[in-house]
Short mmCIF file of C-alpha atoms and ligand atoms in Angstrom, two decimals:
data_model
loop_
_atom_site.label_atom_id
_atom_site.label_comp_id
_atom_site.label_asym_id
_atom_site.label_seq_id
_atom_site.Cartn_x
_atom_site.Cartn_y
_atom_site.Cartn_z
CA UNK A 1 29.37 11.03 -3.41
CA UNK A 2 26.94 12.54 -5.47
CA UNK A 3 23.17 11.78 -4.76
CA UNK A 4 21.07 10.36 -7.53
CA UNK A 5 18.00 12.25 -7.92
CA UNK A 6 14.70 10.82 -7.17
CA UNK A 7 11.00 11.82 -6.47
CA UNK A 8 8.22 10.82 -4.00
CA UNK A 9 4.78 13.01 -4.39
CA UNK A 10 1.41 10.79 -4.45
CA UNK A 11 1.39 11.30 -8.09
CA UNK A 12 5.05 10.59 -8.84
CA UNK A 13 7.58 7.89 -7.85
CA UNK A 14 10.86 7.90 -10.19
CA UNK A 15 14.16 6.85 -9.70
CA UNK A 16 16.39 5.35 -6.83
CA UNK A 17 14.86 5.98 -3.81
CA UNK A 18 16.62 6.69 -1.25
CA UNK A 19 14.61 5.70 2.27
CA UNK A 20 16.78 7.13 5.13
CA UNK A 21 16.92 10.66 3.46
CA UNK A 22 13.14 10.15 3.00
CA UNK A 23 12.57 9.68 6.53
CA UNK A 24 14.55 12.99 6.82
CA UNK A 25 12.64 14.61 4.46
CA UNK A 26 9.55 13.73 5.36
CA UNK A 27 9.71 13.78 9.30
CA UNK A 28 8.67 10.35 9.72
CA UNK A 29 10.42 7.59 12.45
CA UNK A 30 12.15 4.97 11.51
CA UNK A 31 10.72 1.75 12.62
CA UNK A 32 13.58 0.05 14.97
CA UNK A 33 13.98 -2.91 17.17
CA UNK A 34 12.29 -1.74 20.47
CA UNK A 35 9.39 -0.72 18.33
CA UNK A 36 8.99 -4.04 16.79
CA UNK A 37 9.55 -5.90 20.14
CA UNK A 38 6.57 -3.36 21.38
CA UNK A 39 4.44 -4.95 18.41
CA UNK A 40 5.45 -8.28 18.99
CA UNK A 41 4.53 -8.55 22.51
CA UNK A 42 0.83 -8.02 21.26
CA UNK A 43 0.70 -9.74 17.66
CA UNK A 44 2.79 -12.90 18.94
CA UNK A 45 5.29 -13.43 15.57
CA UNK A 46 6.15 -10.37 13.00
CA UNK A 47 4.73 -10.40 9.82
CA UNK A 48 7.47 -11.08 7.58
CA UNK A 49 6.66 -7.04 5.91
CA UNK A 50 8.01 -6.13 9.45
CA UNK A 51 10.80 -8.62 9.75
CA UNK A 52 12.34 -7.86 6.49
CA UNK A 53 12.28 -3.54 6.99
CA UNK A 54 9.79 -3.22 4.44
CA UNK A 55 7.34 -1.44 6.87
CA UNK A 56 9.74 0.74 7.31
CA UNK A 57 8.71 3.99 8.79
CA UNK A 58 5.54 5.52 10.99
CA UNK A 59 3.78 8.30 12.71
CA UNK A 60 3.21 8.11 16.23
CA UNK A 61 2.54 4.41 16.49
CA UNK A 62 3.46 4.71 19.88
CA UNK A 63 0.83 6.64 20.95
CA UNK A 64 -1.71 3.63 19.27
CA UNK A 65 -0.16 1.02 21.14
CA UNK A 66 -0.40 3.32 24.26
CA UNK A 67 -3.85 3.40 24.11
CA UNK A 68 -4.30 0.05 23.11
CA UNK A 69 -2.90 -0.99 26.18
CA UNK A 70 -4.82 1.16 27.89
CA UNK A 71 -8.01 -0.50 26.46
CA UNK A 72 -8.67 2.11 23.81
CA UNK A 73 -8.83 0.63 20.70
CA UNK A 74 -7.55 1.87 17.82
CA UNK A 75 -8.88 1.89 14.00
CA UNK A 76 -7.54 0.85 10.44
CA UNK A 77 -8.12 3.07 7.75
CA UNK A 78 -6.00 2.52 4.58
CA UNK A 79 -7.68 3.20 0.10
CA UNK A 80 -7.34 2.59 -3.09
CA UNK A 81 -8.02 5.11 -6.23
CA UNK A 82 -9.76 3.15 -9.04
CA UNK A 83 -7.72 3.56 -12.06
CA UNK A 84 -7.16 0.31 -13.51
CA UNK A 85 -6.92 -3.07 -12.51
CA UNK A 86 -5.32 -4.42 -9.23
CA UNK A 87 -1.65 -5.64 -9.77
CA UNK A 88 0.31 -7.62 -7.14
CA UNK A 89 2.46 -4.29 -6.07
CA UNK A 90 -0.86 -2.88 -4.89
CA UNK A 91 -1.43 -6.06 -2.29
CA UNK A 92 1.20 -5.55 -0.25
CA UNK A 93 -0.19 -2.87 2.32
CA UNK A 94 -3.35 -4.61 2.07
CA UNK A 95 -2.48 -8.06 3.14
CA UNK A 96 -0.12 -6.59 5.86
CA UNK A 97 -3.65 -4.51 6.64
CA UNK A 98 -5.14 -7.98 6.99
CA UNK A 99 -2.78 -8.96 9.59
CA UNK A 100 -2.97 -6.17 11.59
CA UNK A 101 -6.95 -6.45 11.36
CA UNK A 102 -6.86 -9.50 12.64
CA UNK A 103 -3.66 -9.44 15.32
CA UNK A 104 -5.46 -6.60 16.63
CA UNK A 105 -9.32 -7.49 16.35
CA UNK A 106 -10.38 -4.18 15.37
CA UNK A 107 -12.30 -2.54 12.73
CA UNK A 108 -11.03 -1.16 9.17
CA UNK A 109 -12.47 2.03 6.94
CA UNK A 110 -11.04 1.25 3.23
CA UNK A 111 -11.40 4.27 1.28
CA UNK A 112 -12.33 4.49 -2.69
CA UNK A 113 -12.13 8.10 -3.89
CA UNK A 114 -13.38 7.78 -6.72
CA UNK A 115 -12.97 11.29 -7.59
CA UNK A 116 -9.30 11.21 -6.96
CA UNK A 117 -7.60 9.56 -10.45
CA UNK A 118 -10.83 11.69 -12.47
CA UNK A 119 -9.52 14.88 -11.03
CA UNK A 120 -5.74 14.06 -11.77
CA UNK A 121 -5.66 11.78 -15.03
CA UNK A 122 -7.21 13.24 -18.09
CA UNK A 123 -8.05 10.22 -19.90
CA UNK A 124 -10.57 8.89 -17.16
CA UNK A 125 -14.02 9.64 -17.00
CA UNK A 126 -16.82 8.29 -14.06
CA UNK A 127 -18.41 5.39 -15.98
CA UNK A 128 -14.63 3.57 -16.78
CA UNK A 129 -13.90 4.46 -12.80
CA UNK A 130 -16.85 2.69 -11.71
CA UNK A 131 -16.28 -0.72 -13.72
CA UNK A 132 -12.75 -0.20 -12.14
CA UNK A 133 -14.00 0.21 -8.90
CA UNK A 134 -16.25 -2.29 -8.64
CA UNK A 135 -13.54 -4.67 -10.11
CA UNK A 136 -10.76 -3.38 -7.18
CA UNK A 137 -13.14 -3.80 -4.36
CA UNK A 138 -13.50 -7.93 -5.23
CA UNK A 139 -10.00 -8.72 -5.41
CA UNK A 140 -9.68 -6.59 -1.85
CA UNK A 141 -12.41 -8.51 -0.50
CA UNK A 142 -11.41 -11.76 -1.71
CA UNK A 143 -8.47 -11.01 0.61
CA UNK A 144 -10.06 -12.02 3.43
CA UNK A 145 -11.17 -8.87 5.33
CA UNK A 146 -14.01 -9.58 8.25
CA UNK A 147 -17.42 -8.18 6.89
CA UNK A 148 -18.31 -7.53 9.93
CA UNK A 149 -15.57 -4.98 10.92
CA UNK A 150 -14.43 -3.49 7.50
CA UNK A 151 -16.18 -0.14 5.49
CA UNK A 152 -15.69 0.35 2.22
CA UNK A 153 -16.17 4.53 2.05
CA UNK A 154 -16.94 5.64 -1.98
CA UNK A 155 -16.84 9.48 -1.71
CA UNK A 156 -19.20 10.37 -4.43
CA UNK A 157 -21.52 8.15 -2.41
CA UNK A 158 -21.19 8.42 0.78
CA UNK A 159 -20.73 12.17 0.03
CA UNK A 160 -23.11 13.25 2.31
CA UNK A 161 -21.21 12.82 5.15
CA UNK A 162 -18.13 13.11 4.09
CA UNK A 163 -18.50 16.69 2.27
CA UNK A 164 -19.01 18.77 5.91
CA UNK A 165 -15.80 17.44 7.39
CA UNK A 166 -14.21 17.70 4.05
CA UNK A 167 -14.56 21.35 4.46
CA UNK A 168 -13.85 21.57 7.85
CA UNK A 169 -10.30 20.59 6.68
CA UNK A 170 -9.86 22.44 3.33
CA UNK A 171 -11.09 25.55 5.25
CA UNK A 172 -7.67 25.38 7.47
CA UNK A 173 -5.42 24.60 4.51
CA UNK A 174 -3.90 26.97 2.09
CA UNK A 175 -3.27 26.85 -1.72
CA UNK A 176 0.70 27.13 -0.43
CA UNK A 177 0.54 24.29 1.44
CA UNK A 178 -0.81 22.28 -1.04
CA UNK A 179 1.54 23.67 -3.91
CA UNK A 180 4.43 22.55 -1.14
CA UNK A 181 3.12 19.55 -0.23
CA UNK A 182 2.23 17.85 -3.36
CA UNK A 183 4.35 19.58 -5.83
CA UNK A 184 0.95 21.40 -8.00
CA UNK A 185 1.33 24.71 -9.72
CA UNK A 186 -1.36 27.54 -10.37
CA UNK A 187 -2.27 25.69 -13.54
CA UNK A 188 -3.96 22.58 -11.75
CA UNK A 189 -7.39 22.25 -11.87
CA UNK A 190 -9.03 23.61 -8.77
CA UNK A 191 -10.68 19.85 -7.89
CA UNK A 192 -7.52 18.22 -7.55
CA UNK A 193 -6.08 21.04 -4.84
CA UNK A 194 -9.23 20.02 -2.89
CA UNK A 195 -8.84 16.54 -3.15
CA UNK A 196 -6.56 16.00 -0.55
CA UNK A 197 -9.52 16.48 2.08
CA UNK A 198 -11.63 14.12 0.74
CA UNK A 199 -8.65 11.93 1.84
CA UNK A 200 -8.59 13.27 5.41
CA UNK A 201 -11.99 12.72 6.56
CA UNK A 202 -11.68 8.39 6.76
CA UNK A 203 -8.84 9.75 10.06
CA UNK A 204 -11.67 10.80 11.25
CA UNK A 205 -15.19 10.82 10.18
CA UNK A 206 -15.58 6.90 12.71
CA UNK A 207 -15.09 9.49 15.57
CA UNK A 208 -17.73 11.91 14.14
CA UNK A 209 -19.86 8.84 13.78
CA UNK A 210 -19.21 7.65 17.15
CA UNK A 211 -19.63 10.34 19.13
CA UNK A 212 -16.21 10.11 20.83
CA UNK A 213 -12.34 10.20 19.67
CA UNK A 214 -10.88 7.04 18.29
CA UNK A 215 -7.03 6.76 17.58
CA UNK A 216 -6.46 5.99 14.06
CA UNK A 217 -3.88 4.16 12.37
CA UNK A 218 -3.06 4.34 8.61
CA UNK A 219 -0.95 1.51 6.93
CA UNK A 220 -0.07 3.04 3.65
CA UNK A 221 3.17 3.51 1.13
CA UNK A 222 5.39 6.25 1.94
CA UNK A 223 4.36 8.01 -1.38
CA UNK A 224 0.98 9.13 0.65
CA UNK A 225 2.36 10.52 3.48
CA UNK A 226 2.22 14.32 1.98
CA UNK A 227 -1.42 13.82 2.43
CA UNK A 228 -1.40 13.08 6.02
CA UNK A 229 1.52 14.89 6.87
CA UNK A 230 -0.65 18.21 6.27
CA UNK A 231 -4.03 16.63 7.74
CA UNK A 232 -2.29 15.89 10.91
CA UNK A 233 -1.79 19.45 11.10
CA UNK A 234 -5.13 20.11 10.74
CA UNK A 235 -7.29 17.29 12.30
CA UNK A 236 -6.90 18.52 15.82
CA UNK A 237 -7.87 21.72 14.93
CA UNK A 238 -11.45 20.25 14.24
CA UNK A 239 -11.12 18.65 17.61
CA UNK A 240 -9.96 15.27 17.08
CA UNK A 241 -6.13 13.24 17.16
CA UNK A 242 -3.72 13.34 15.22
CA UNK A 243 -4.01 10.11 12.81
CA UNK A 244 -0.79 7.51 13.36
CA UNK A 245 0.39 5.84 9.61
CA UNK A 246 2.40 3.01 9.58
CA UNK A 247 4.57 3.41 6.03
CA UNK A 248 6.29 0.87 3.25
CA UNK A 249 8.36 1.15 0.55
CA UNK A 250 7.41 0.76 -2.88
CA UNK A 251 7.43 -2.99 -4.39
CA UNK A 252 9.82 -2.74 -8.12
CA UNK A 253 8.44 -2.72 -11.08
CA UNK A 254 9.26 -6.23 -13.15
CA UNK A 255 11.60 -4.03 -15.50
CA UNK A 256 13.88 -3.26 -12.76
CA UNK A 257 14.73 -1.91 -8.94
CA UNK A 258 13.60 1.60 -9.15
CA UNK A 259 10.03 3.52 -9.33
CA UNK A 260 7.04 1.34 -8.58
CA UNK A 261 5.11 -0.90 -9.54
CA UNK A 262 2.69 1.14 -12.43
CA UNK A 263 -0.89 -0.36 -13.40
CA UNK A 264 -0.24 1.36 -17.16
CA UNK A 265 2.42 -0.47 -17.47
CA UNK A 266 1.60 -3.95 -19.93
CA UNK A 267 4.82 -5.60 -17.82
CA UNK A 268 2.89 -5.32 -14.29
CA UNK A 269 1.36 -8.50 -13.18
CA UNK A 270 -2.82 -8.02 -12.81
CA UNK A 271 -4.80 -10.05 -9.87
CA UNK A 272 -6.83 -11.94 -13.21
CA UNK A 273 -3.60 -12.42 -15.04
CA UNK A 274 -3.44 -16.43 -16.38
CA UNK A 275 -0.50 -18.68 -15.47
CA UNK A 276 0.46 -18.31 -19.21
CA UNK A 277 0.94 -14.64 -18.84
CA UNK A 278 2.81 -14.61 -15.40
CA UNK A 279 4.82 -16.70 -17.19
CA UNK A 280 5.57 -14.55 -20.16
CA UNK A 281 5.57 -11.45 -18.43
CA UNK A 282 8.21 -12.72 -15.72
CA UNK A 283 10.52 -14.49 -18.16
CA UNK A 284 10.30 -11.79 -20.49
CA UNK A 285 10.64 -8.50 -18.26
CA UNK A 286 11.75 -9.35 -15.08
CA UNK A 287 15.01 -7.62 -14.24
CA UNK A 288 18.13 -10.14 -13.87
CA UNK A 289 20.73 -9.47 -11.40
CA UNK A 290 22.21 -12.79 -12.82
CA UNK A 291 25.79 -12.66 -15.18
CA UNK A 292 25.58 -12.57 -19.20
CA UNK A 293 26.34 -16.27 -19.70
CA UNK A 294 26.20 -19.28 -17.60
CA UNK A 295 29.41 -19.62 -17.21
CA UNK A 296 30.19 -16.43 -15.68
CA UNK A 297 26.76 -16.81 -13.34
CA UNK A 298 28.58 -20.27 -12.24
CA UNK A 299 31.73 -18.44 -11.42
CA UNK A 300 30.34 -15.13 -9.84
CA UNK A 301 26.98 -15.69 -9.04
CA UNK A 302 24.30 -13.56 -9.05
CA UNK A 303 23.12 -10.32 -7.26
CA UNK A 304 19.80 -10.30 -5.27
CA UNK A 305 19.35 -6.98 -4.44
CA UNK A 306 18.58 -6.05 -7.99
CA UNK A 307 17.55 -9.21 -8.74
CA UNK A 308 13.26 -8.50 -9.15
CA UNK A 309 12.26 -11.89 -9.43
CA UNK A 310 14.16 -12.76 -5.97
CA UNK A 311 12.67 -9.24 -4.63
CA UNK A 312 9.25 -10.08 -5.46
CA UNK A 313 10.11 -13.20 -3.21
CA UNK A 314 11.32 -10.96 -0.46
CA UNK A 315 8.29 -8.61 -0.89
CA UNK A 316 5.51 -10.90 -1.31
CA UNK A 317 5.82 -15.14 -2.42
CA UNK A 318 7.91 -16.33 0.11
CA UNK A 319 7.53 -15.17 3.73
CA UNK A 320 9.61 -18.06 4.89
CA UNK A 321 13.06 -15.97 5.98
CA UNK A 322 14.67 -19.86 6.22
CA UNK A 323 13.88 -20.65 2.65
CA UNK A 324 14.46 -17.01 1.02
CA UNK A 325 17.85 -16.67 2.43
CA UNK A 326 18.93 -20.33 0.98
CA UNK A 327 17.51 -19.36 -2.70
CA UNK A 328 19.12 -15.85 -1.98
CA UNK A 329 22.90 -17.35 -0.19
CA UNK A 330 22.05 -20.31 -3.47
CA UNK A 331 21.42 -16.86 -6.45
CA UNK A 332 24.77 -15.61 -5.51
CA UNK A 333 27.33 -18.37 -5.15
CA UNK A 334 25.70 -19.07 -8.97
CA UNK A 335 24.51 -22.44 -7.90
CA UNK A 336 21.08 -21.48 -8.48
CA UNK A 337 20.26 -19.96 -11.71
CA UNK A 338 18.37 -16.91 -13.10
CA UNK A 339 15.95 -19.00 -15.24
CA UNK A 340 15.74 -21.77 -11.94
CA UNK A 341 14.91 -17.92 -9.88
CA UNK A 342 12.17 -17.23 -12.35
CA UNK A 343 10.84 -20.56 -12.36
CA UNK A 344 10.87 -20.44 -8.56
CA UNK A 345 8.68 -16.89 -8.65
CA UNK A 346 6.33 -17.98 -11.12
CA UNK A 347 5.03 -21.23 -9.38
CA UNK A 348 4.65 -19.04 -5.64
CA UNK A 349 2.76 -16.10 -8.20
CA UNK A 350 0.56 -18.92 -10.07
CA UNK A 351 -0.42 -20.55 -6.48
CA UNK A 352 -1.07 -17.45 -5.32
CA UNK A 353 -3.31 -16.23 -8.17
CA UNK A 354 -5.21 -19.31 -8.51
CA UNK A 355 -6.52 -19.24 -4.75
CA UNK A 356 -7.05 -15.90 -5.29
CA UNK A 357 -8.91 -15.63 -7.88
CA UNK A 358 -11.34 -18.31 -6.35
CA UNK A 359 -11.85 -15.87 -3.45
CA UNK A 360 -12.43 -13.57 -6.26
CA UNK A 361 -15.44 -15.51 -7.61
CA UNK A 362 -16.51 -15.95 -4.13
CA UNK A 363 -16.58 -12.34 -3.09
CA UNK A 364 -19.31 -11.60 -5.35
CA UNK A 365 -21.80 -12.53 -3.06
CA UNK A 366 -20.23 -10.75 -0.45
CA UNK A 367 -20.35 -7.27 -1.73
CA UNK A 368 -23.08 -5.47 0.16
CA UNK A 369 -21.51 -6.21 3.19
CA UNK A 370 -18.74 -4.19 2.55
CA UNK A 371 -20.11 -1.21 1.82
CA UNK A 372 -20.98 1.43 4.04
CA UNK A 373 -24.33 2.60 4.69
CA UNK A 374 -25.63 4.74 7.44
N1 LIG B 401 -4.59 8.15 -2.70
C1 LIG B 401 -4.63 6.71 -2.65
C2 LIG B 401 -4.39 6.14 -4.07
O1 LIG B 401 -3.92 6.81 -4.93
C3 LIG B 401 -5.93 6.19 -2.14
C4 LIG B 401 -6.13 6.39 -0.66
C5 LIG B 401 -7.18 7.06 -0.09
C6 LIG B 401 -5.32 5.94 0.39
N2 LIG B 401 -7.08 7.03 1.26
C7 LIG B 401 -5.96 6.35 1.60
C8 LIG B 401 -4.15 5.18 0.44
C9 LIG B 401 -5.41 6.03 2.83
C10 LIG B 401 -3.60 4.89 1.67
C11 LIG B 401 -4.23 5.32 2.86
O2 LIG B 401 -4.67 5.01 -4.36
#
């Protein structure tokens, strides 16, 4: 059979990806059943992300729950580039953050590199980044993150001490690595070849801070793991571990089962998006793995698996496995409809976006304590 083509860089996601020849590619474990029984025995129930396969894959995450069973506590440390608005393909790894935050009672460093998107999109400059970042760092709060345990890091701000370990890194990495790893070409800029050790130093900069080595573990989509893959190289070369990642695959894009979710894209649904325009924006774009008429959807039913409004179930709206596989066993005998799907999807989204953007409101006053200060 031939193999479709497809591409995973942190800049790039495109086509049908294929996840066990990623896990080839890329060197990563799968995540399998004695693993999850490992997590299990400390976190009580699964999160449905884990349940479901779509925390798929990880480094080392072994070695974390090693030490925390050993007493050696391990900590989060997972980002976000502003570049636009937060949709609901961005939550995912955050929410399952969350959980793991709060299973595991220890502390988080979220990252904002806020130089990251300027040095790689043209069309950005610092003043629309900041609005954007400002904006992305309420709807993560109003997730629910403890204040007390979670960092927000901004590089340009807290560059003073992130710029010396930042170095320390980009000293012991060459231009050919970085060509390899992340697919750029002499004709970059020279910023954007750094950038990737602005991105290391979170793995470890709480160690430098504490005086003493901390395991880290980074929940993240499999799309960053070039990044880490080459800082794991290098972090113990500066005298600290390896970092562990914990990796997902990428939540569709409404228009259909391949790619990811994009923020340029008008047919992505935002955090502040109105019930009115969840509506539209499902009924219009949202891939249909139902048949052309009713009739025919009656007789053969439908197909979840490319079916985006039942995947955004799976992913995200309904993380009761009873209830998704009756809509999903319901979607293909044809007994439940495409338009009935949608409808389904629409009210979970609306619910969800309501509370949300309460929290939203909320976190406003919350702010300070989020970010990091010396
Ligand atoms: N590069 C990520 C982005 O494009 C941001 C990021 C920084 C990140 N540090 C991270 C993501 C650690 C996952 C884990 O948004």
């Amino acid at each position: 059979m031939v193999k479709k083509e497809f591409k995973v860089n942190p800049w790039e996601v495109q086509g049908e990806v294929d996840y066990d020849r990623l896990i080839r590619e890329f060197g990563v474990s799968k995540i399998d059943k004695k693993l999850l029984e490992r997590i299990k025995k400390h976190t009580g129930e699964l999160h449905f992300l884990l349940r479901r396969g779509i925390f798929f894959a990880h480094r080392d995450l072994n070695w974390i729950l090693d030490e925390y069973e050993k007493g050696n506590k391990f900590f989060l440390y997972t980002g976000r580039a502003p570049s636009g608005p937060i949709h609901i393909g961005h939550i995912m790894v955050w929410q399952f953050t969350k959980w793991l935050q709060d299973k595991f009672g220890v502390e988080l460093w979220f990252q904002f590199p806020d130089e990251e998107k300027f040095l790689f999109k043209k069309d950005l400059d610092f003043k629309q980044i900041d609005k954007y970042m400002h904006e992305n760092m309420l709807d993560i709060i109003a997730l629910g993150f403890d204040p007390k345990k979670t960092k927000f890091l901004v590089d340009t701000k807290n560059a003073d001490i992130m710029y010396k370990p930042a170095c320390e890194v980009a000293k012991r990495i060459t231009f050919n690595t970085i060509k390899a790893g992340f697919g750029l070409s002499d004709s970059d800029n020279i910023g954007s070849i750094f950038y990737t050790s602005m991105q290391a130093v979170p793995a470890f900069l709480p160690s430098i801070i504490k005086g003493k080595k901390i395991p880290c573990l980074i929940p993240h989509a499999v799309d960053q793991d070039p990044h880490f893959r080459i800082s794991r190289d290098v972090i113990p070369k500066i005298g600290y571990d390896k970092p562990a990642s914990i990796q997902c695959v990428f939540m569709p894009p409404l228009t259909g089962t391949q790619g990811k979710m994009s923020s340029s894209e008008e047919t992505s649904i935002f955090l502040t998006d109105s019930p009115e325009e969840v509506k539209k924006k499902i009924n219009k774009y949202a891939f249909s793995g139902g048949q052309a008429t009713l009739e025919e959807h009656r007789k053969l039913g439908g197909n979840p698996d490319i079916d985006v409004a039942f995947q955004f179930l799976r992913f995200m709206f309904e993380p009761d496995d009873k209830k998704l596989e009756k809509i999903e066993k319901d979607y293909q005998s044809g007994k439940l409809l495409t338009g009935e799907l949608k409808q389904i999807l629409i009210e979970k989204i609306n619910a969800f976006l309501k509370e949300h953007q309460k929290k939203r409101e909320e976190a406003k006053k919350h702010f300070d304590k989020f970010l990091f200060k010396e």
